[in-house]
C-alpha cells in the first residue's frame, strides 16, 4: 500500500471500525453467555435446594439424611443453626458445612463442633469469615429458638454465593485426596426451612459453573481465532473495492497530468460508464477543459485580431511620417490625426475589454438612462443623421457605472449612424421591473442568422466592411459585455422602420436606495466614468 493513499486510509478505517464493533460485540456476547449459564446453574441449584427444603417439614432431625435429593452426586447439605450437618449428598457425607452464609439461628457459642471443621468448602477460607447472617435468630425475643413445635416452613428468599470446591476427574465434588484432581466453581444457593422437630435449618445446594466456563472459553477461543481472520478479510475487501472505485480517478489524474505537460487543451479525460460521483467528476472536468480551451482560443483570436487591427493604422501613420520626413510638403496632417484617433480609440476599447475580462464589477451607484440619453445627444453634433427621441422617456433608475453605460449608448448610436438611411430613433421604457433602452435605424437591418454573431469581437458583416471607416468590430461586443456585467442583456431584432433595433434591458434599482447613492451615480455628479 502506498503510504498515505486513499485506499490505505479507507482500508485502515474500515478495519478499525469493524474491529471495535467486533470486540464490543464479543464482550457483550461473552457477558450475556456467562450470565445466562450462571443463571441456569443457579436456577438448577435453587430448584434442588427448594425441593429438599420442602420435604424437611415432614421429617425429624434424625431422618433428614433420608429425604429425596440427598442421594445424588450434586453438592447438597442440610445444616442446622449451630453449624451441624444433618444430611448431605455422598460427596459431602462426613464433612462440615460447605458454606456459612444465610445460616438460620446460628448460636453464639463458637465451641460448636460445626465451627471447627476447618476449610471444608475448599475456598481457601475458614468459613468463619462473617458471611453468615442470622436472619431467624430469636425473632420473638423469647430465646427458645422457635422450637415450639411450629412446623411452618421458613423457606425465605434464597441467597447465593459462588464457591470453589474440589472435584475429581469426572467433575464431581470430592474430598478424597486420591480422587481430587482440581477445583471447580459452584453456584451455591441457601434456602431456609424447619424440620418436623421445629429445628431451623439451611439447605445448601450447588450448581456447577463448569459448563459456563467451558462455553465461555470456547467462544473466547473462537473469537480470538476468527477476529484476526475477519479483520484481514475486511481489510482486503475494502482495499480491493476502494481500488476499483478509485481506478477511474487515477485515469483522470494521469490524463490531467499529460494535458498539463503537453498544454493540449483539446484532450479530454476518460469518462466511466457509471453514474456515480467519479463519473460526474470526469464530466465536470471535461466541461472545465472545454471552457478553458474555448477561453484560450478566444484569447488567441483576440490577440491576433487586435494585432491585425493595430497594424493597419500604425503602418499608415508610419508611412505618412516617413513621407513627411523626406518631403515635408507632402505631410497629410489630417490623415495622421485620423490614424492617431483610430489608434487611441482601439487602445481604449482593448483596455476596457481587458478590464471586463478580468471580472471588473461596475459601481453600485444609481444612474438614470434618460439623463444619459439627453447628455449623449447634446454632445453629438457631427452625426450624419438626425436622432429622434420617443417621448416620454422613462425616468426610472438603474444601478451601475455611468461611464460604462454611456459608452454602451454611444456605441449603439455610432452603429446606428453608420447603417441608417435617414434617421435614428431612441426610446426608454419601463415595465416588468426592468428598464428598456432601444436604438433603431432605418437601414438595411441585420440578417436573423447574424444577430448573435455581430456581438462577437472583431466581427464585421460584409456590408459593414464596405461602409465602415475605421471600425474594428469591438463596439457591439463591448456593449453586450457591459450590459451583462450590469445584470442586463443586449439583443438585436428587426426595427419597425425596416432597419436594426438594439434593445438594452437593465434591472430597475430598488426604491429603498438612499438619495446619496442616487446623486453619486448621476451623470455629471462625480460618478464612475470608467471606460468613457
PDB file of N, CA and C in Angstrom, residues 45-103:
ATOM      1  N   UNK A  45     -29.581 -25.158  41.028  1.00  0.00           N
ATOM      2  CA  UNK A  45     -29.263 -25.333  42.447  1.00  0.00           C
ATOM      3  C   UNK A  45     -30.432 -24.899  43.324  1.00  0.00           C
ATOM      4  N   UNK A  46     -31.082 -23.806  42.963  1.00  0.00           N
ATOM      5  CA  UNK A  46     -32.203 -23.324  43.768  1.00  0.00           C
ATOM      6  C   UNK A  46     -33.372 -24.312  43.737  1.00  0.00           C
ATOM      7  N   UNK A  47     -33.655 -24.880  42.562  1.00  0.00           N
ATOM      8  CA  UNK A  47     -34.725 -25.874  42.478  1.00  0.00           C
ATOM      9  C   UNK A  47     -34.425 -27.080  43.366  1.00  0.00           C
ATOM     10  N   UNK A  48     -33.138 -27.487  43.338  1.00  0.00           N
ATOM     11  CA  UNK A  48     -32.755 -28.628  44.177  1.00  0.00           C
ATOM     12  C   UNK A  48     -32.910 -28.288  45.648  1.00  0.00           C
ATOM     13  N   UNK A  49     -32.419 -27.096  46.048  1.00  0.00           N
ATOM     14  CA  UNK A  49     -32.498 -26.694  47.460  1.00  0.00           C
ATOM     15  C   UNK A  49     -33.936 -26.560  47.912  1.00  0.00           C
ATOM     16  N   UNK A  50     -34.776 -25.967  47.106  1.00  0.00           N
ATOM     17  CA  UNK A  50     -36.178 -25.811  47.494  1.00  0.00           C
ATOM     18  C   UNK A  50     -36.893 -27.166  47.558  1.00  0.00           C
ATOM     19  N   UNK A  51     -36.505 -28.051  46.630  1.00  0.00           N
ATOM     20  CA  UNK A  51     -37.110 -29.378  46.691  1.00  0.00           C
ATOM     21  C   UNK A  51     -36.781 -30.111  47.976  1.00  0.00           C
ATOM     22  N   UNK A  52     -35.536 -30.000  48.431  1.00  0.00           N
ATOM     23  CA  UNK A  52     -35.150 -30.632  49.704  1.00  0.00           C
ATOM     24  C   UNK A  52     -35.817 -29.915  50.869  1.00  0.00           C
ATOM     25  N   UNK A  53     -35.793 -28.566  50.829  1.00  0.00           N
ATOM     26  CA  UNK A  53     -36.373 -27.807  51.933  1.00  0.00           C
ATOM     27  C   UNK A  53     -37.852 -28.095  52.090  1.00  0.00           C
ATOM     28  N   UNK A  54     -38.557 -28.328  51.001  1.00  0.00           N
ATOM     29  CA  UNK A  54     -39.986 -28.603  51.083  1.00  0.00           C
ATOM     30  C   UNK A  54     -40.288 -29.912  51.800  1.00  0.00           C
ATOM     31  N   UNK A  55     -39.334 -30.849  51.798  1.00  0.00           N
ATOM     32  CA  UNK A  55     -39.567 -32.148  52.450  1.00  0.00           C
ATOM     33  C   UNK A  55     -39.202 -32.136  53.922  1.00  0.00           C
ATOM     34  N   UNK A  56     -38.432 -31.128  54.373  1.00  0.00           N
ATOM     35  CA  UNK A  56     -37.907 -31.177  55.741  1.00  0.00           C
ATOM     36  C   UNK A  56     -38.991 -30.993  56.798  1.00  0.00           C
ATOM     37  N   UNK A  57     -40.078 -30.316  56.444  1.00  0.00           N
ATOM     38  CA  UNK A  57     -41.126 -30.096  57.449  1.00  0.00           C
ATOM     39  C   UNK A  57     -41.853 -31.387  57.815  1.00  0.00           C
ATOM     40  N   UNK A  58     -41.623 -32.438  57.052  1.00  0.00           N
ATOM     41  CA  UNK A  58     -42.310 -33.710  57.317  1.00  0.00           C
ATOM     42  C   UNK A  58     -41.394 -34.740  57.958  1.00  0.00           C
ATOM     43  N   UNK A  59     -40.136 -34.385  58.220  1.00  0.00           N
ATOM     44  CA  UNK A  59     -39.190 -35.358  58.795  1.00  0.00           C
ATOM     45  C   UNK A  59     -38.573 -34.773  60.051  1.00  0.00           C
ATOM     46  N   UNK A  60     -38.138 -35.667  60.940  1.00  0.00           N
ATOM     47  CA  UNK A  60     -37.454 -35.235  62.141  1.00  0.00           C
ATOM     48  C   UNK A  60     -35.974 -35.044  61.846  1.00  0.00           C
ATOM     49  N   UNK A  61     -35.291 -34.498  62.836  1.00  0.00           N
ATOM     50  CA  UNK A  61     -33.874 -34.191  62.630  1.00  0.00           C
ATOM     51  C   UNK A  61     -33.079 -35.437  62.257  1.00  0.00           C
ATOM     52  N   UNK A  62     -33.399 -36.557  62.889  1.00  0.00           N
ATOM     53  CA  UNK A  62     -32.618 -37.765  62.626  1.00  0.00           C
ATOM     54  C   UNK A  62     -32.911 -38.354  61.261  1.00  0.00           C
ATOM     55  N   UNK A  63     -34.025 -37.943  60.640  1.00  0.00           N
ATOM     56  CA  UNK A  63     -34.406 -38.518  59.353  1.00  0.00           C
ATOM     57  C   UNK A  63     -34.063 -37.611  58.167  1.00  0.00           C
ATOM     58  N   UNK A  64     -33.374 -36.526  58.440  1.00  0.00           N
ATOM     59  CA  UNK A  64     -33.059 -35.578  57.369  1.00  0.00           C
ATOM     60  C   UNK A  64     -32.226 -36.235  56.272  1.00  0.00           C
ATOM     61  N   UNK A  65     -31.307 -37.091  56.618  1.00  0.00           N
ATOM     62  CA  UNK A  65     -30.443 -37.716  55.624  1.00  0.00           C
ATOM     63  C   UNK A  65     -31.171 -38.620  54.663  1.00  0.00           C
ATOM     64  N   UNK A  66     -32.452 -38.944  54.935  1.00  0.00           N
ATOM     65  CA  UNK A  66     -33.182 -39.868  54.078  1.00  0.00           C
ATOM     66  C   UNK A  66     -34.082 -39.170  53.060  1.00  0.00           C
ATOM     67  N   UNK A  67     -34.148 -37.850  53.060  1.00  0.00           N
ATOM     68  CA  UNK A  67     -35.052 -37.163  52.128  1.00  0.00           C
ATOM     69  C   UNK A  67     -34.522 -37.268  50.710  1.00  0.00           C
ATOM     70  N   UNK A  68     -35.472 -37.155  49.777  1.00  0.00           N
ATOM     71  CA  UNK A  68     -35.077 -37.176  48.355  1.00  0.00           C
ATOM     72  C   UNK A  68     -34.249 -35.934  48.036  1.00  0.00           C
ATOM     73  N   UNK A  69     -33.294 -36.111  47.173  1.00  0.00           N
ATOM     74  CA  UNK A  69     -32.425 -35.004  46.784  1.00  0.00           C
ATOM     75  C   UNK A  69     -31.061 -35.079  47.412  1.00  0.00           C
ATOM     76  N   UNK A  70     -30.936 -35.916  48.464  1.00  0.00           N
ATOM     77  CA  UNK A  70     -29.635 -36.094  49.117  1.00  0.00           C
ATOM     78  C   UNK A  70     -28.970 -37.386  48.691  1.00  0.00           C
ATOM     79  N   UNK A  71     -29.540 -38.014  47.679  1.00  0.00           N
ATOM     80  CA  UNK A  71     -28.972 -39.278  47.218  1.00  0.00           C
ATOM     81  C   UNK A  71     -28.256 -39.128  45.878  1.00  0.00           C
ATOM     82  N   UNK A  72     -28.083 -37.881  45.429  1.00  0.00           N
ATOM     83  CA  UNK A  72     -27.404 -37.662  44.148  1.00  0.00           C
ATOM     84  C   UNK A  72     -25.940 -37.305  44.343  1.00  0.00           C
ATOM     85  N   UNK A  73     -25.296 -36.910  43.236  1.00  0.00           N
ATOM     86  CA  UNK A  73     -23.876 -36.546  43.279  1.00  0.00           C
ATOM     87  C   UNK A  73     -23.666 -35.038  43.382  1.00  0.00           C
ATOM     88  N   UNK A  74     -24.738 -34.244  43.162  1.00  0.00           N
ATOM     89  CA  UNK A  74     -24.581 -32.795  43.269  1.00  0.00           C
ATOM     90  C   UNK A  74     -24.416 -32.414  44.729  1.00  0.00           C
ATOM     91  N   UNK A  75     -23.641 -31.371  44.997  1.00  0.00           N
ATOM     92  CA  UNK A  75     -23.409 -30.974  46.395  1.00  0.00           C
ATOM     93  C   UNK A  75     -24.663 -30.379  47.027  1.00  0.00           C
ATOM     94  N   UNK A  76     -25.222 -31.119  48.044  1.00  0.00           N
ATOM     95  CA  UNK A  76     -26.380 -30.641  48.795  1.00  0.00           C
ATOM     96  C   UNK A  76     -26.134 -30.961  50.262  1.00  0.00           C
ATOM     97  N   UNK A  77     -26.366 -29.970  51.154  1.00  0.00           N
ATOM     98  CA  UNK A  77     -26.231 -30.158  52.592  1.00  0.00           C
ATOM     99  C   UNK A  77     -27.397 -29.509  53.307  1.00  0.00           C
ATOM    100  N   UNK A  78     -27.753 -30.116  54.434  1.00  0.00           N
ATOM    101  CA  UNK A  78     -28.750 -29.543  55.334  1.00  0.00           C
ATOM    102  C   UNK A  78     -28.029 -29.263  56.643  1.00  0.00           C
ATOM    103  N   UNK A  79     -27.965 -27.997  57.038  1.00  0.00           N
ATOM    104  CA  UNK A  79     -27.202 -27.574  58.213  1.00  0.00           C
ATOM    105  C   UNK A  79     -28.152 -26.871  59.173  1.00  0.00           C
ATOM    106  N   UNK A  80     -28.022 -27.215  60.466  1.00  0.00           N
ATOM    107  CA  UNK A  80     -28.871 -26.539  61.437  1.00  0.00           C
ATOM    108  C   UNK A  80     -28.248 -25.218  61.837  1.00  0.00           C
ATOM    109  N   UNK A  81     -28.902 -24.491  62.774  1.00  0.00           N
ATOM    110  CA  UNK A  81     -28.437 -23.171  63.168  1.00  0.00           C
ATOM    111  C   UNK A  81     -27.079 -23.191  63.835  1.00  0.00           C
ATOM    112  N   UNK A  82     -26.688 -24.304  64.422  1.00  0.00           N
ATOM    113  CA  UNK A  82     -25.404 -24.377  65.089  1.00  0.00           C
ATOM    114  C   UNK A  82     -24.277 -24.818  64.193  1.00  0.00           C
ATOM    115  N   UNK A  83     -24.526 -25.066  62.944  1.00  0.00           N
ATOM    116  CA  UNK A  83     -23.487 -25.485  62.030  1.00  0.00           C
ATOM    117  C   UNK A  83     -23.338 -26.988  61.939  1.00  0.00           C
ATOM    118  N   UNK A  84     -24.273 -27.747  62.544  1.00  0.00           N
ATOM    119  CA  UNK A  84     -24.206 -29.204  62.490  1.00  0.00           C
ATOM    120  C   UNK A  84     -24.860 -29.694  61.210  1.00  0.00           C
ATOM    121  N   UNK A  85     -24.175 -30.561  60.469  1.00  0.00           N
ATOM    122  CA  UNK A  85     -24.681 -31.102  59.221  1.00  0.00           C
ATOM    123  C   UNK A  85     -25.652 -32.236  59.543  1.00  0.00           C
ATOM    124  N   UNK A  86     -26.914 -32.024  59.167  1.00  0.00           N
ATOM    125  CA  UNK A  86     -27.936 -33.042  59.429  1.00  0.00           C
ATOM    126  C   UNK A  86     -28.061 -34.025  58.287  1.00  0.00           C
ATOM    127  N   UNK A  87     -27.665 -33.629  57.107  1.00  0.00           N
ATOM    128  CA  UNK A  87     -27.752 -34.510  55.952  1.00  0.00           C
ATOM    129  C   UNK A  87     -26.980 -33.929  54.791  1.00  0.00           C
ATOM    130  N   UNK A  88     -26.467 -34.820  53.929  1.00  0.00           N
ATOM    131  CA  UNK A  88     -25.681 -34.347  52.781  1.00  0.00           C
ATOM    132  C   UNK A  88     -25.634 -35.430  51.731  1.00  0.00           C
ATOM    133  N   UNK A  89     -25.340 -35.020  50.536  1.00  0.00           N
ATOM    134  CA  UNK A  89     -25.138 -35.991  49.460  1.00  0.00           C
ATOM    135  C   UNK A  89     -23.824 -36.720  49.686  1.00  0.00           C
ATOM    136  N   UNK A  90     -23.636 -37.834  48.974  1.00  0.00           N
ATOM    137  CA  UNK A  90     -22.466 -38.690  49.186  1.00  0.00           C
ATOM    138  C   UNK A  90     -21.140 -37.940  49.091  1.00  0.00           C
ATOM    139  N   UNK A  91     -20.929 -37.079  48.112  1.00  0.00           N
ATOM    140  CA  UNK A  91     -19.612 -36.423  48.048  1.00  0.00           C
ATOM    141  C   UNK A  91     -19.309 -35.580  49.280  1.00  0.00           C
ATOM    142  N   UNK A  92     -20.326 -35.104  49.988  1.00  0.00           N
ATOM    143  CA  UNK A  92     -20.116 -34.246  51.158  1.00  0.00           C
ATOM    144  C   UNK A  92     -20.366 -34.968  52.461  1.00  0.00           C
ATOM    145  N   UNK A  93     -20.702 -36.252  52.412  1.00  0.00           N
ATOM    146  CA  UNK A  93     -21.027 -37.011  53.612  1.00  0.00           C
ATOM    147  C   UNK A  93     -19.796 -37.096  54.513  1.00  0.00           C
ATOM    148  N   UNK A  94     -20.002 -36.751  55.759  1.00  0.00           N
ATOM    149  CA  UNK A  94     -18.915 -36.817  56.713  1.00  0.00           C
ATOM    150  C   UNK A  94     -18.062 -35.569  56.772  1.00  0.00           C
ATOM    151  N   UNK A  95     -18.438 -34.549  56.087  1.00  0.00           N
ATOM    152  CA  UNK A  95     -17.670 -33.306  56.084  1.00  0.00           C
ATOM    153  C   UNK A  95     -18.514 -32.183  56.639  1.00  0.00           C
ATOM    154  N   UNK A  96     -17.823 -31.098  57.054  1.00  0.00           N
ATOM    155  CA  UNK A  96     -18.504 -29.955  57.616  1.00  0.00           C
ATOM    156  C   UNK A  96     -19.270 -29.183  56.552  1.00  0.00           C
ATOM    157  N   UNK A  97     -19.921 -28.096  56.976  1.00  0.00           N
ATOM    158  CA  UNK A  97     -20.713 -27.283  56.026  1.00  0.00           C
ATOM    159  C   UNK A  97     -19.839 -26.745  54.894  1.00  0.00           C
ATOM    160  N   UNK A  98     -20.401 -26.732  53.749  1.00  0.00           N
ATOM    161  CA  UNK A  98     -19.644 -26.185  52.607  1.00  0.00           C
ATOM    162  C   UNK A  98     -19.685 -24.661  52.584  1.00  0.00           C
ATOM    163  N   UNK A  99     -20.635 -24.070  53.366  1.00  0.00           N
ATOM    164  CA  UNK A  99     -20.736 -22.618  53.385  1.00  0.00           C
ATOM    165  C   UNK A  99     -21.356 -22.181  54.696  1.00  0.00           C
ATOM    166  N   UNK A 100     -21.054 -20.947  55.098  1.00  0.00           N
ATOM    167  CA  UNK A 100     -21.579 -20.411  56.349  1.00  0.00           C
ATOM    168  C   UNK A 100     -22.365 -19.130  56.106  1.00  0.00           C
ATOM    169  N   UNK A 101     -22.985 -18.976  54.942  1.00  0.00           N
ATOM    170  CA  UNK A 101     -23.785 -17.775  54.723  1.00  0.00           C
ATOM    171  C   UNK A 101     -25.257 -18.145  54.831  1.00  0.00           C
ATOM    172  N   UNK A 102     -26.076 -17.145  55.206  1.00  0.00           N
ATOM    173  CA  UNK A 102     -27.526 -17.326  55.370  1.00  0.00           C
ATOM    174  C   UNK A 102     -27.860 -18.422  56.365  1.00  0.00           C
ATOM    175  N   UNK A 103     -27.028 -18.575  57.409  1.00  0.00           N
ATOM    176  CA  UNK A 103     -27.271 -19.602  58.413  1.00  0.00           C
ATOM    177  C   UNK A 103     -28.471 -19.215  59.265  1.00  0.00           C
TER     178      UNK A 103
END
